[in-house]
Tab-separated table of C-alpha atoms in Angstrom:
chain	number	residue	atom	x	y	z
A	26	UNK	CA	5.868	58.227	72.325
A	27	UNK	CA	6.736	61.313	70.387
A	28	UNK	CA	8.068	63.100	73.512
A	29	UNK	CA	10.305	60.118	74.051
A	30	UNK	CA	11.672	60.607	70.391
A	31	UNK	CA	12.192	64.496	70.986
A	32	UNK	CA	14.342	63.882	74.031
A	33	UNK	CA	16.496	61.440	72.158
A	34	UNK	CA	16.903	63.813	69.023
A	35	UNK	CA	18.083	66.507	71.636
A	36	UNK	CA	20.618	64.132	73.359
A	37	UNK	CA	22.037	63.337	69.848
A	38	UNK	CA	22.571	66.876	69.165
A	39	UNK	CA	24.102	67.783	72.298
A	40	UNK	CA	26.341	64.562	72.261
A	41	UNK	CA	28.995	65.866	69.832
A	42	UNK	CA	29.477	68.993	72.070
A	43	UNK	CA	29.870	66.837	75.283
A	44	UNK	CA	32.283	64.690	73.459
A	45	UNK	CA	34.100	67.901	72.317
A	46	UNK	CA	34.403	69.028	76.012
A	47	UNK	CA	35.553	65.642	77.203
A	48	UNK	CA	38.545	65.800	74.703
A	49	UNK	CA	39.333	69.183	75.764
A	50	UNK	CA	39.474	68.151	79.172
A	51	UNK	CA	41.460	65.101	78.446
A	52	UNK	CA	43.807	67.210	76.560
A	53	UNK	CA	44.236	69.663	79.594
A	54	UNK	CA	44.683	66.655	81.887
A	55	UNK	CA	47.286	65.358	79.759
A	56	UNK	CA	49.185	68.748	79.454
A	57	UNK	CA	48.685	68.891	83.508
A	58	UNK	CA	50.607	65.713	83.826
A	59	UNK	CA	53.122	66.610	81.334
A	60	UNK	CA	53.507	69.954	83.421
A	61	UNK	CA	53.819	67.974	86.640
A	62	UNK	CA	56.331	65.451	85.024
A	63	UNK	CA	58.422	68.572	83.825
A	64	UNK	CA	58.077	70.212	87.429
A	65	UNK	CA	59.295	66.870	88.913
A	66	UNK	CA	62.298	66.806	86.485
A	67	UNK	CA	63.149	70.222	87.198
A	68	UNK	CA	63.049	69.850	90.862
A	69	UNK	CA	65.147	66.717	90.683
A	70	UNK	CA	67.596	68.126	88.170
A	71	UNK	CA	67.949	71.245	90.635
A	72	UNK	CA	68.340	68.892	93.835
A	73	UNK	CA	70.916	67.132	91.947
A	74	UNK	CA	72.735	70.357	90.894
A	75	UNK	CA	72.281	71.648	94.544
A	76	UNK	CA	73.748	68.326	95.734
A	77	UNK	CA	76.833	68.277	93.364
A	78	UNK	CA	77.471	71.986	94.488
A	79	UNK	CA	77.421	70.980	98.257
A	80	UNK	CA	79.469	68.161	97.821
A	81	UNK	CA	82.049	70.297	95.756
A	82	UNK	CA	82.049	73.040	98.156
A	83	UNK	CA	82.609	70.063	101.020
A	84	UNK	CA	85.390	68.796	99.170
A	85	UNK	CA	86.982	72.038	98.280
A	86	UNK	CA	86.625	73.036	102.074
A	87	UNK	CA	87.974	69.620	103.460
A	88	UNK	CA	90.842	70.031	100.959
A	89	UNK	CA	91.716	73.536	102.259
A	90	UNK	CA	91.483	72.319	105.748
A	91	UNK	CA	93.543	69.462	105.066
A	92	UNK	CA	96.026	71.685	103.302
A	93	UNK	CA	96.078	74.193	105.952
A	94	UNK	CA	96.532	71.407	108.751
A	95	UNK	CA	99.472	69.907	106.772
A	96	UNK	CA	101.241	73.368	106.529
A	97	UNK	CA	100.632	73.891	110.223
A	98	UNK	CA	101.891	70.450	110.889
A	99	UNK	CA	105.109	71.197	108.688
A	100	UNK	CA	105.398	74.403	110.427
A	101	UNK	CA	105.070	72.849	114.011
A	102	UNK	CA	107.911	70.095	112.907
A	103	UNK	CA	110.256	72.853	111.707
A	104	UNK	CA	109.646	74.797	114.993
A	105	UNK	CA	110.344	71.585	116.909
A	106	UNK	CA	113.517	70.943	114.909
A	107	UNK	CA	114.597	74.526	115.642
A	108	UNK	CA	113.688	74.380	119.414
A	109	UNK	CA	115.589	71.042	119.563
A	110	UNK	CA	118.776	72.607	117.831
A	111	UNK	CA	118.440	75.817	120.011
A	112	UNK	CA	118.080	73.527	123.274
A	113	UNK	CA	121.409	71.637	122.247
A	114	UNK	CA	123.129	74.922	121.620
A	115	UNK	CA	121.794	76.127	124.963
A	116	UNK	CA	122.888	73.001	126.847
A	117	UNK	CA	126.543	73.122	125.264
A	118	UNK	CA	126.685	76.778	126.154
A	119	UNK	CA	125.533	75.974	129.893
A	120	UNK	CA	128.209	73.076	130.010
A	121	UNK	CA	130.925	75.547	128.671
A	122	UNK	CA	129.624	78.108	131.274
A	123	UNK	CA	129.920	75.725	134.057
A	124	UNK	CA	133.429	74.751	132.790
A	125	UNK	CA	134.570	78.112	132.660
A	126	UNK	CA	132.910	79.024	136.037
A	127	UNK	CA	135.118	76.114	137.712
A	128	UNK	CA	138.227	77.492	136.057
A	129	UNK	CA	137.365	81.008	137.444
A	130	UNK	CA	136.593	79.737	141.031
A	131	UNK	CA	139.889	77.542	141.073
A	132	UNK	CA	141.842	80.563	139.803
A	133	UNK	CA	140.099	82.864	142.330
A	134	UNK	CA	141.038	80.574	145.091
A	135	UNK	CA	144.634	80.440	143.726
A	136	UNK	CA	144.809	84.260	143.723
A	137	UNK	CA	143.072	84.328	147.453
A	138	UNK	CA	145.720	81.919	148.629
A	139	UNK	CA	148.647	83.869	147.131
A	140	UNK	CA	147.568	87.277	148.246
A	141	UNK	CA	147.169	85.610	151.939
A	142	UNK	CA	150.640	84.456	151.625
A	143	UNK	CA	152.003	87.759	150.482
A	144	UNK	CA	150.028	89.666	153.325
A	145	UNK	CA	151.853	86.973	156.005
A	146	UNK	CA	155.248	87.747	154.163
A	147	UNK	CA	154.672	91.468	154.770
A	148	UNK	CA	153.645	90.970	158.221
A	149	UNK	CA	156.533	89.114	159.179
A	150	UNK	CA	159.316	90.168	157.061
A	151	UNK	CA	158.551	93.686	155.649
A	152	UNK	CA	162.178	94.651	154.914
A	153	UNK	CA	162.159	91.795	152.549
A	154	UNK	CA	159.322	92.727	150.347
A	155	UNK	CA	159.663	94.382	147.025
A	156	UNK	CA	156.862	96.508	146.717
A	157	UNK	CA	157.443	97.594	142.992
A	158	UNK	CA	157.067	93.838	141.929
A	159	UNK	CA	154.218	93.307	143.980
A	160	UNK	CA	152.348	96.206	142.529
A	161	UNK	CA	153.269	94.797	139.031
A	162	UNK	CA	151.569	91.511	139.941
A	163	UNK	CA	148.480	93.281	141.131
A	164	UNK	CA	148.187	95.311	138.042
A	165	UNK	CA	148.230	92.032	136.183
A	166	UNK	CA	145.424	90.646	138.552
A	167	UNK	CA	143.681	93.832	137.787
A	168	UNK	CA	143.765	93.459	134.170
A	169	UNK	CA	142.627	89.620	134.664
A	170	UNK	CA	139.500	90.976	136.470
A	171	UNK	CA	136.639	93.140	135.021
A	172	UNK	CA	136.445	95.656	137.961
A	173	UNK	CA	139.785	95.141	139.145
A	174	UNK	CA	140.888	94.399	142.661
A	175	UNK	CA	137.971	96.350	144.102
A	176	UNK	CA	135.533	93.620	142.534
A	177	UNK	CA	134.626	90.561	144.412
A	178	UNK	CA	137.441	88.001	143.732
A	179	UNK	CA	135.137	84.917	144.338
A	180	UNK	CA	131.716	85.368	143.331
A	181	UNK	CA	129.752	82.414	144.970
A	182	UNK	CA	126.060	81.417	143.884
A	183	UNK	CA	124.209	83.137	146.601
A	184	UNK	CA	120.443	83.406	147.060
A	185	UNK	CA	119.633	86.919	146.216
A	186	UNK	CA	120.806	86.233	142.424
A	187	UNK	CA	117.307	84.469	142.191
A	188	UNK	CA	115.298	87.347	142.766
A	189	UNK	CA	115.223	90.698	140.530
A	190	UNK	CA	114.407	92.966	143.482
A	191	UNK	CA	116.995	91.699	145.802
A	192	UNK	CA	119.563	91.816	142.687
A	193	UNK	CA	118.729	95.222	142.229
A	194	UNK	CA	119.172	96.057	146.033
A	195	UNK	CA	122.362	94.266	146.106
A	196	UNK	CA	123.931	96.018	143.189
A	197	UNK	CA	123.170	99.246	144.458
A	198	UNK	CA	124.788	98.224	147.975
A	199	UNK	CA	127.862	96.877	146.169
A	200	UNK	CA	128.282	100.246	144.042
A	201	UNK	CA	128.412	101.941	147.450
A	202	UNK	CA	131.040	99.504	148.492
A	203	UNK	CA	133.054	100.063	145.434
A	204	UNK	CA	132.715	103.735	145.490
A	205	UNK	CA	134.148	103.832	149.136
A	206	UNK	CA	136.904	101.528	148.115
A	207	UNK	CA	137.976	103.785	145.040
A	208	UNK	CA	137.594	106.757	147.407
A	209	UNK	CA	140.071	105.504	149.809
A	210	UNK	CA	142.175	103.887	147.360
A	211	UNK	CA	143.041	107.309	145.983
A	212	UNK	CA	144.333	108.338	149.270
A	213	UNK	CA	147.561	106.063	149.258
A	214	UNK	CA	150.496	107.700	147.461
A	215	UNK	CA	153.150	105.294	148.121
A	216	UNK	CA	152.972	101.907	146.415
A	217	UNK	CA	153.859	100.391	149.551
A	218	UNK	CA	150.663	101.545	151.179
A	219	UNK	CA	148.730	101.136	148.032
A	220	UNK	CA	149.644	97.287	147.752
A	221	UNK	CA	148.712	96.645	151.279
A	222	UNK	CA	145.535	98.348	150.837
A	223	UNK	CA	144.577	96.269	147.596
A	224	UNK	CA	145.448	93.218	149.433
A	225	UNK	CA	143.367	93.893	152.497
A	226	UNK	CA	140.409	94.669	150.076
A	227	UNK	CA	140.742	91.393	148.277
A	228	UNK	CA	140.717	89.714	151.579
A	229	UNK	CA	137.697	91.649	153.033
A	230	UNK	CA	135.639	90.910	149.862
A	231	UNK	CA	136.533	87.100	149.702
A	232	UNK	CA	135.680	86.741	153.521
A	233	UNK	CA	132.355	88.741	153.007
A	234	UNK	CA	131.581	86.452	150.224
A	235	UNK	CA	132.349	83.482	152.530
A	236	UNK	CA	129.901	84.905	155.442
A	237	UNK	CA	127.059	85.481	152.860
A	238	UNK	CA	127.544	81.725	151.382
A	239	UNK	CA	127.276	80.286	154.906
A	240	UNK	CA	124.486	82.272	155.701
A	241	UNK	CA	121.125	80.512	156.593
A	242	UNK	CA	117.648	81.085	158.253
A	243	UNK	CA	118.776	80.463	161.652
A	244	UNK	CA	122.279	82.142	161.795
A	245	UNK	CA	121.916	85.906	161.014
A	246	UNK	CA	123.145	87.195	164.249
A	247	UNK	CA	126.149	84.862	163.815
A	248	UNK	CA	126.572	86.150	160.231
A	249	UNK	CA	126.242	89.742	161.682
A	250	UNK	CA	128.728	89.088	164.441
A	251	UNK	CA	131.398	87.409	161.912
A	252	UNK	CA	130.962	90.691	159.777
A	253	UNK	CA	131.933	92.904	162.798
A	254	UNK	CA	134.407	90.332	163.902
A	255	UNK	CA	136.029	90.571	160.381
A	256	UNK	CA	136.392	94.312	160.799
A	257	UNK	CA	137.832	94.303	164.181
A	258	UNK	CA	140.626	91.703	162.883
A	259	UNK	CA	141.586	93.864	160.203
A	260	UNK	CA	141.703	96.948	162.484
A	261	UNK	CA	143.865	94.741	164.704
A	262	UNK	CA	146.068	93.747	162.145
A	263	UNK	CA	146.527	97.560	160.836
A	264	UNK	CA	147.181	98.594	164.371
A	265	UNK	CA	150.054	96.234	164.962
A	266	UNK	CA	151.367	97.072	161.536
A	267	UNK	CA	151.909	100.509	159.705
A	268	UNK	CA	150.703	103.196	162.237
A	269	UNK	CA	150.827	105.934	159.332
A	270	UNK	CA	147.693	104.553	157.580
A	271	UNK	CA	146.081	103.293	160.689
A	272	UNK	CA	143.739	106.441	161.049
A	273	UNK	CA	142.797	106.471	157.468
A	274	UNK	CA	142.100	102.449	157.437
A	275	UNK	CA	140.166	102.854	160.955
A	276	UNK	CA	137.746	105.389	159.020
A	277	UNK	CA	137.661	103.128	156.139
A	278	UNK	CA	136.735	100.263	157.762
A	279	UNK	CA	134.037	101.933	160.061
A	280	UNK	CA	132.304	103.427	157.098
A	281	UNK	CA	132.528	99.868	155.305
A	282	UNK	CA	131.115	97.797	158.303
A	283	UNK	CA	127.550	99.114	157.606
A	284	UNK	CA	127.476	98.324	153.895
A	285	UNK	CA	128.767	94.816	154.705
A	286	UNK	CA	126.009	94.438	157.294
A	287	UNK	CA	123.609	95.589	154.572
A	288	UNK	CA	124.687	92.892	152.096
A	289	UNK	CA	124.098	90.458	154.990
A	290	UNK	CA	120.586	91.606	155.687
A	291	UNK	CA	119.678	91.612	152.054
A	292	UNK	CA	120.905	88.002	151.662
A	293	UNK	CA	118.883	87.061	154.333
A	294	UNK	CA	115.652	88.485	152.890
A	295	UNK	CA	115.855	85.325	150.500
A	296	UNK	CA	115.655	83.066	153.321
A	297	UNK	CA	112.728	84.936	154.973
A	298	UNK	CA	110.952	84.808	151.544
A	299	UNK	CA	111.810	81.017	151.146
A	300	UNK	CA	110.669	80.376	154.895
A	301	UNK	CA	107.632	82.085	154.021
A	302	UNK	CA	107.005	79.955	150.858
A	303	UNK	CA	107.677	76.796	152.922
A	304	UNK	CA	105.137	77.916	155.783
A	305	UNK	CA	102.571	78.672	153.068
A	306	UNK	CA	103.144	75.300	151.631
A	307	UNK	CA	102.820	73.658	155.351
A	308	UNK	CA	99.780	75.831	155.889
A	309	UNK	CA	98.047	74.624	152.812
A	310	UNK	CA	98.964	70.932	153.927
A	311	UNK	CA	97.463	71.765	157.195
A	312	UNK	CA	94.199	73.212	156.107
A	313	UNK	CA	93.948	70.217	153.495
A	314	UNK	CA	94.542	67.908	156.365
A	315	UNK	CA	91.833	69.787	158.367
A	316	UNK	CA	89.379	69.881	155.713
A	317	UNK	CA	89.764	66.291	155.338
A	318	UNK	CA	89.037	65.719	158.729
A	319	UNK	CA	86.178	67.817	159.100
A	320	UNK	CA	84.796	65.921	156.042
A	321	UNK	CA	85.377	62.811	157.841
A	322	UNK	CA	83.501	63.790	160.835
A	323	UNK	CA	80.913	65.256	158.598
A	324	UNK	CA	80.392	61.970	156.849
A	325	UNK	CA	80.193	59.954	160.337
A	326	UNK	CA	77.456	62.698	161.314
A	327	UNK	CA	75.499	62.127	157.814
A	328	UNK	CA	75.666	58.302	158.690
A	329	UNK	CA	74.557	58.707	162.117
A	330	UNK	CA	71.686	60.995	160.708
A	331	UNK	CA	70.654	58.394	157.799
A	332	UNK	CA	70.573	55.597	160.842
A	333	UNK	CA	68.269	57.931	162.998
A	334	UNK	CA	66.206	58.539	160.044
A	335	UNK	CA	65.851	55.041	159.109
A	336	UNK	CA	64.613	54.498	162.416
A	337	UNK	CA	61.867	57.093	162.417
A	338	UNK	CA	60.848	55.917	158.792
A	339	UNK	CA	60.400	52.211	160.160
A	340	UNK	CA	58.287	53.586	162.742
A	341	UNK	CA	56.237	55.626	160.420
A	342	UNK	CA	55.716	52.608	157.840
A	343	UNK	CA	54.517	50.410	160.960
A	344	UNK	CA	52.164	53.295	162.278
A	345	UNK	CA	50.737	53.777	158.685
A	346	UNK	CA	50.066	49.981	158.491
A	347	UNK	CA	48.264	50.118	161.597
A	348	UNK	CA	46.328	53.083	160.731
A	349	UNK	CA	44.817	51.708	157.527
A	350	UNK	CA	43.421	49.129	159.672
A	351	UNK	CA	42.351	50.698	162.688
A	352	UNK	CA	38.699	51.665	162.908
A	353	UNK	CA	38.872	53.461	166.482
A	354	UNK	CA	38.639	57.082	166.000
A	355	UNK	CA	40.654	57.822	169.120
A	356	UNK	CA	43.243	55.347	168.095
A	357	UNK	CA	43.234	56.910	164.662
A	358	UNK	CA	43.868	60.298	165.979
A	359	UNK	CA	46.511	59.078	168.317
A	360	UNK	CA	48.367	57.309	165.229
A	361	UNK	CA	47.994	60.402	163.096
A	362	UNK	CA	49.611	62.711	165.845
A	363	UNK	CA	52.279	60.438	166.279
A	364	UNK	CA	52.780	60.057	162.276
A	365	UNK	CA	52.982	64.166	162.185
A	366	UNK	CA	55.548	64.047	164.856
A	367	UNK	CA	57.730	61.556	163.201
A	368	UNK	CA	57.697	63.483	159.893
A	369	UNK	CA	58.444	66.535	161.675
A	370	UNK	CA	61.720	64.501	162.861
A	371	UNK	CA	62.464	63.129	159.308
A	372	UNK	CA	62.294	66.549	157.970
A	373	UNK	CA	64.633	68.207	160.777
A	374	UNK	CA	67.014	65.237	159.977
A	375	UNK	CA	66.641	66.098	156.089
A	376	UNK	CA	67.496	69.644	156.690
A	377	UNK	CA	70.730	68.314	158.589
A	378	UNK	CA	71.759	66.207	155.851
A	379	UNK	CA	71.591	68.864	153.303
A	380	UNK	CA	73.439	71.002	155.480
A	381	UNK	CA	76.198	68.503	155.707
A	382	UNK	CA	76.201	68.144	152.175
A	383	UNK	CA	76.505	71.932	151.705
A	384	UNK	CA	79.358	72.008	154.352
A	385	UNK	CA	81.530	69.212	152.695
A	386	UNK	CA	80.960	70.351	148.922
A	387	UNK	CA	81.066	74.139	149.503
A	388	UNK	CA	82.921	76.795	151.620
A	389	UNK	CA	80.145	77.338	154.298
A	390	UNK	CA	80.995	77.203	157.791
A	391	UNK	CA	81.768	79.553	160.795
A	392	UNK	CA	84.292	81.959	161.494
A	393	UNK	CA	85.141	81.959	165.195
A	394	UNK	CA	86.866	84.737	167.316
A	395	UNK	CA	88.105	83.165	170.649
A	396	UNK	CA	90.327	84.389	173.523
A	397	UNK	CA	92.494	82.495	176.082
A	398	UNK	CA	93.171	84.985	178.854
A	399	UNK	CA	95.228	82.880	181.062
A	400	UNK	CA	97.219	81.401	178.146
A	401	UNK	CA	98.074	84.509	176.098
A	402	UNK	CA	96.700	87.645	177.928
A	403	UNK	CA	93.998	89.914	177.320
A	404	UNK	CA	95.046	91.315	174.026
A	405	UNK	CA	95.699	88.146	172.126
A	406	UNK	CA	93.032	86.436	169.886
A	407	UNK	CA	92.755	83.565	167.453
A	408	UNK	CA	90.575	84.044	164.498
A	409	UNK	CA	89.875	80.834	162.586
A	410	UNK	CA	87.334	78.764	160.792
A	411	UNK	CA	85.401	75.462	160.762
A	412	UNK	CA	82.982	73.541	158.718
A	413	UNK	CA	81.530	71.384	161.842
A	414	UNK	CA	77.833	71.387	162.476
A	415	UNK	CA	78.673	72.236	165.844
A	416	UNK	CA	81.593	74.501	165.886
A	417	UNK	CA	82.058	74.379	169.596
A	418	UNK	CA	83.475	70.853	169.160
A	419	UNK	CA	86.466	72.529	167.021
A	420	UNK	CA	86.751	75.155	169.885
A	421	UNK	CA	86.924	72.212	172.451
A	422	UNK	CA	89.572	70.488	170.166
A	423	UNK	CA	91.897	73.650	170.379
A	424	UNK	CA	91.550	73.828	174.244
A	425	UNK	CA	93.185	70.524	174.523
A	426	UNK	CA	96.399	69.641	176.317
A	427	UNK	CA	98.508	71.930	174.499
A	428	UNK	CA	96.968	75.034	176.542
A	429	UNK	CA	96.457	75.346	180.292
A	430	UNK	CA	92.995	76.818	180.073
A	431	UNK	CA	89.858	76.337	177.793
A	432	UNK	CA	89.189	79.061	174.961
A	433	UNK	CA	86.371	81.549	175.271
A	434	UNK	CA	84.333	82.415	172.208
A	435	UNK	CA	84.050	86.043	171.589
A	436	UNK	CA	81.974	85.693	168.144
A	437	UNK	CA	80.740	82.695	165.977
A	438	UNK	CA	79.747	84.050	162.537
A	439	UNK	CA	78.181	81.868	160.014
A	440	UNK	CA	78.931	82.362	156.426
A	441	UNK	CA	78.046	80.472	152.938
A	442	UNK	CA	81.669	81.698	152.036
A	443	UNK	CA	83.421	81.128	155.459
A	444	UNK	CA	86.744	80.649	153.769
A	445	UNK	CA	86.753	84.193	151.928
A	446	UNK	CA	85.352	85.715	155.303
A	447	UNK	CA	88.463	84.378	157.374
A	448	UNK	CA	90.975	85.449	154.611
A	449	UNK	CA	89.104	89.215	154.804
A	450	UNK	CA	89.555	89.183	158.920
A	451	UNK	CA	93.137	88.092	158.458
A	452	UNK	CA	93.971	90.521	156.101
A	453	UNK	CA	92.458	93.321	158.199
A	454	UNK	CA	94.765	91.975	161.165
A	455	UNK	CA	97.753	91.097	159.312
A	456	UNK	CA	99.978	93.661	160.752
A	457	UNK	CA	99.201	92.568	164.188
A	458	UNK	CA	99.732	88.741	163.686
A	459	UNK	CA	101.830	87.239	166.386
A	460	UNK	CA	103.766	84.953	164.200
A	461	UNK	CA	104.933	86.643	160.981
A	462	UNK	CA	106.512	83.660	159.434
A	463	UNK	CA	104.054	80.543	160.183
A	464	UNK	CA	100.583	81.838	158.751
A	465	UNK	CA	98.966	78.851	160.111
A	466	UNK	CA	99.306	80.245	163.583
A	467	UNK	CA	96.298	82.405	163.322
A	468	UNK	CA	96.950	84.425	166.382
A	469	UNK	CA	96.657	88.287	166.626
A	470	UNK	CA	97.542	91.251	168.830
A	471	UNK	CA	94.502	93.402	169.230
A	472	UNK	CA	91.892	94.599	171.767
A	473	UNK	CA	88.409	93.248	172.158
A	474	UNK	CA	87.025	96.577	171.246
A	475	UNK	CA	88.799	96.609	167.997
A	476	UNK	CA	87.715	93.186	167.271
A	477	UNK	CA	84.428	93.989	167.855
A	478	UNK	CA	84.159	96.911	165.596
A	479	UNK	CA	85.838	94.847	162.561
A	480	UNK	CA	83.407	91.738	163.135
A	481	UNK	CA	80.344	94.308	163.726
A	482	UNK	CA	81.324	96.231	160.429
A	483	UNK	CA	81.205	92.868	158.360
A	484	UNK	CA	77.880	91.587	159.905
A	485	UNK	CA	76.150	93.974	162.168
A	486	UNK	CA	73.744	91.023	163.379
A	487	UNK	CA	76.596	89.074	164.933
A	488	UNK	CA	76.459	88.813	168.689
A	489	UNK	CA	79.766	89.808	169.954
A	490	UNK	CA	81.015	89.063	173.665
A	491	UNK	CA	83.244	91.654	174.878
A	492	UNK	CA	83.950	90.075	178.312
A	493	UNK	CA	86.725	87.474	178.724
A	494	UNK	CA	85.195	85.038	181.160
A	495	UNK	CA	88.269	82.839	181.638
A	496	UNK	CA	86.423	80.699	184.134
A	497	UNK	CA	88.882	78.052	184.928
A	498	UNK	CA	91.890	80.879	185.025
A	499	UNK	CA	90.047	83.161	187.448
A	500	UNK	CA	89.041	80.162	189.635
A	501	UNK	CA	92.919	78.838	189.452
A	502	UNK	CA	94.031	82.298	190.487
A	503	UNK	CA	91.395	82.450	193.342
A	504	UNK	CA	92.811	78.929	194.634
A	505	UNK	CA	96.212	80.233	194.612
A	506	UNK	CA	95.392	83.442	196.447
A	507	UNK	CA	93.757	81.552	199.128
A	508	UNK	CA	96.686	79.398	199.767
A	509	UNK	CA	98.940	82.302	199.878
A	510	UNK	CA	96.779	83.682	202.438
A	511	UNK	CA	96.608	80.611	204.316
A	512	UNK	CA	100.547	80.236	204.278
A	513	UNK	CA	100.721	84.012	205.395
C-alpha cells in the first residue's frame, strides 16, 4: 500500500512537467501548421504571379505577331496594287509597241515597193531618171532609219531572237555585213552609181529577211539555194546594166554570199534546238508509255504468282491437316517432306513478288547491249534498259517485224539503278549516236571491243559476248549462196 502511494505521488510530481511538454508540442504543431499554410499561400501567390506573367507575355507576343502580320498584309496589298498598276502600264506599252511595229512594217513594205519601182524604172529608162532627186529621197529614207539604208529595211520576227547566244552570233554576223556594205559604199563616187548600190542593198536585205522568215526545219537546203540564187540574180542584173561597176559589184556579192549563208545557218540552229526539244518531249512520253507497259506486265506477273502461291498454300493447309491426324511414321515423313518442298516454292514466289514490287516502284532493272548484224552491220549497237523480270522478253519484242532478223545480246547488266546506268552509257557514247536528233533511237556507232571496255569498266563482273552470232542472218546468207551456186 505504501508503495502505491509513493508511485502516485511521483506521478503527481511529473504530471505538470508532462503537461508543459505537451503544451510546447501543441504550440510547435500550431506553428508548423501555420508555416505550412504560409508556404502554401506563398506558392499559390507565386503560381498566380507566374500565371499572370505567362499570360501577359503570351498576349504581348500574340499582339506583336498580329501587328507584324497586319503590316505584312498591308505591305503585300500595296505590292499587289503596284504590280497590277505596273502590269497595266506594261500592257499599254505592249499594245503601243505592237501598233508602232505594224506601222513600221507597213512603212517598210511601202519603201520596199517604191525602191523596186525605182529599180525597174532605172533598168527600163536610165536616161529618164533624175539621180540627184533620187539621192535626196534616199537621204530622207536614211534619216528615217536608225542605221541608214545599210540596215535591214524589214525586221521580221525571226526565231534566233528567242536565244541570247544566237542573238549575239547573228549580231556579229550582221556587223560583218554592215562593215562590208559600208566598205563598198565608199567606192562609188558618182551619185548615179551610189543610188544603184543603195537600192540594191535595200533589195538584198529585204529578200534575205524573207528567206530567213520562210526557213523551216526541213528546208535549209532550199533556203541556201535561194540565197545563192539571190546573189546570182543580182549579178545577172548588174551584168546587163552598168558595165563600169560590174567588177566591183561582182566582188561585193561574192563576199556577201557567205555572210548570207551564215545568217541562214544561225537561224536554222533555232529549228534544230526546237526539234531536239520536241524529240526530248517525245522521248519522255515514250519512256512513260514504256514504263506504264512494263508496270502492266509486272502486275500481270504478280497476279500470276499470287494465284500460283495460293495453290501452294491451299495444298500446304490440306497436308498440314492430314499431318495432324496421321499416326503412320512413313506417311508423316512423306507429308513433312512435301510441306518442306511446298514451303520452298512459296519462298521463291515471295522473292519474285518482292522483286516485282522493287521493279515497279524503283529504278531497278536490266541494261542491255544488243546487236543486229544482218540489219545494221557489225559496228552498230543498241543500248537500252528494261524493268522486265525476264529481260529477254523485251529483246524479243525489239526483234519483231520492224527488223528482218532477231537481236543478239552482247551484255545484260542488272542494276538497282538501271536508269542512271543507262544514262551513263548513253553519255559516254553520245558522240557516236546514229540519230543525233531523235534521242529515243538508242543506236550507236562503235566496235564490240570498245563497248566491252566501257561496260567492264563500269561492272567488271559482267559477262560480255564479243561474238556477233547473227544465226538467222548467216543461215539466210548460206541459203542464198547455195541457190546462186545451183543457178551457176
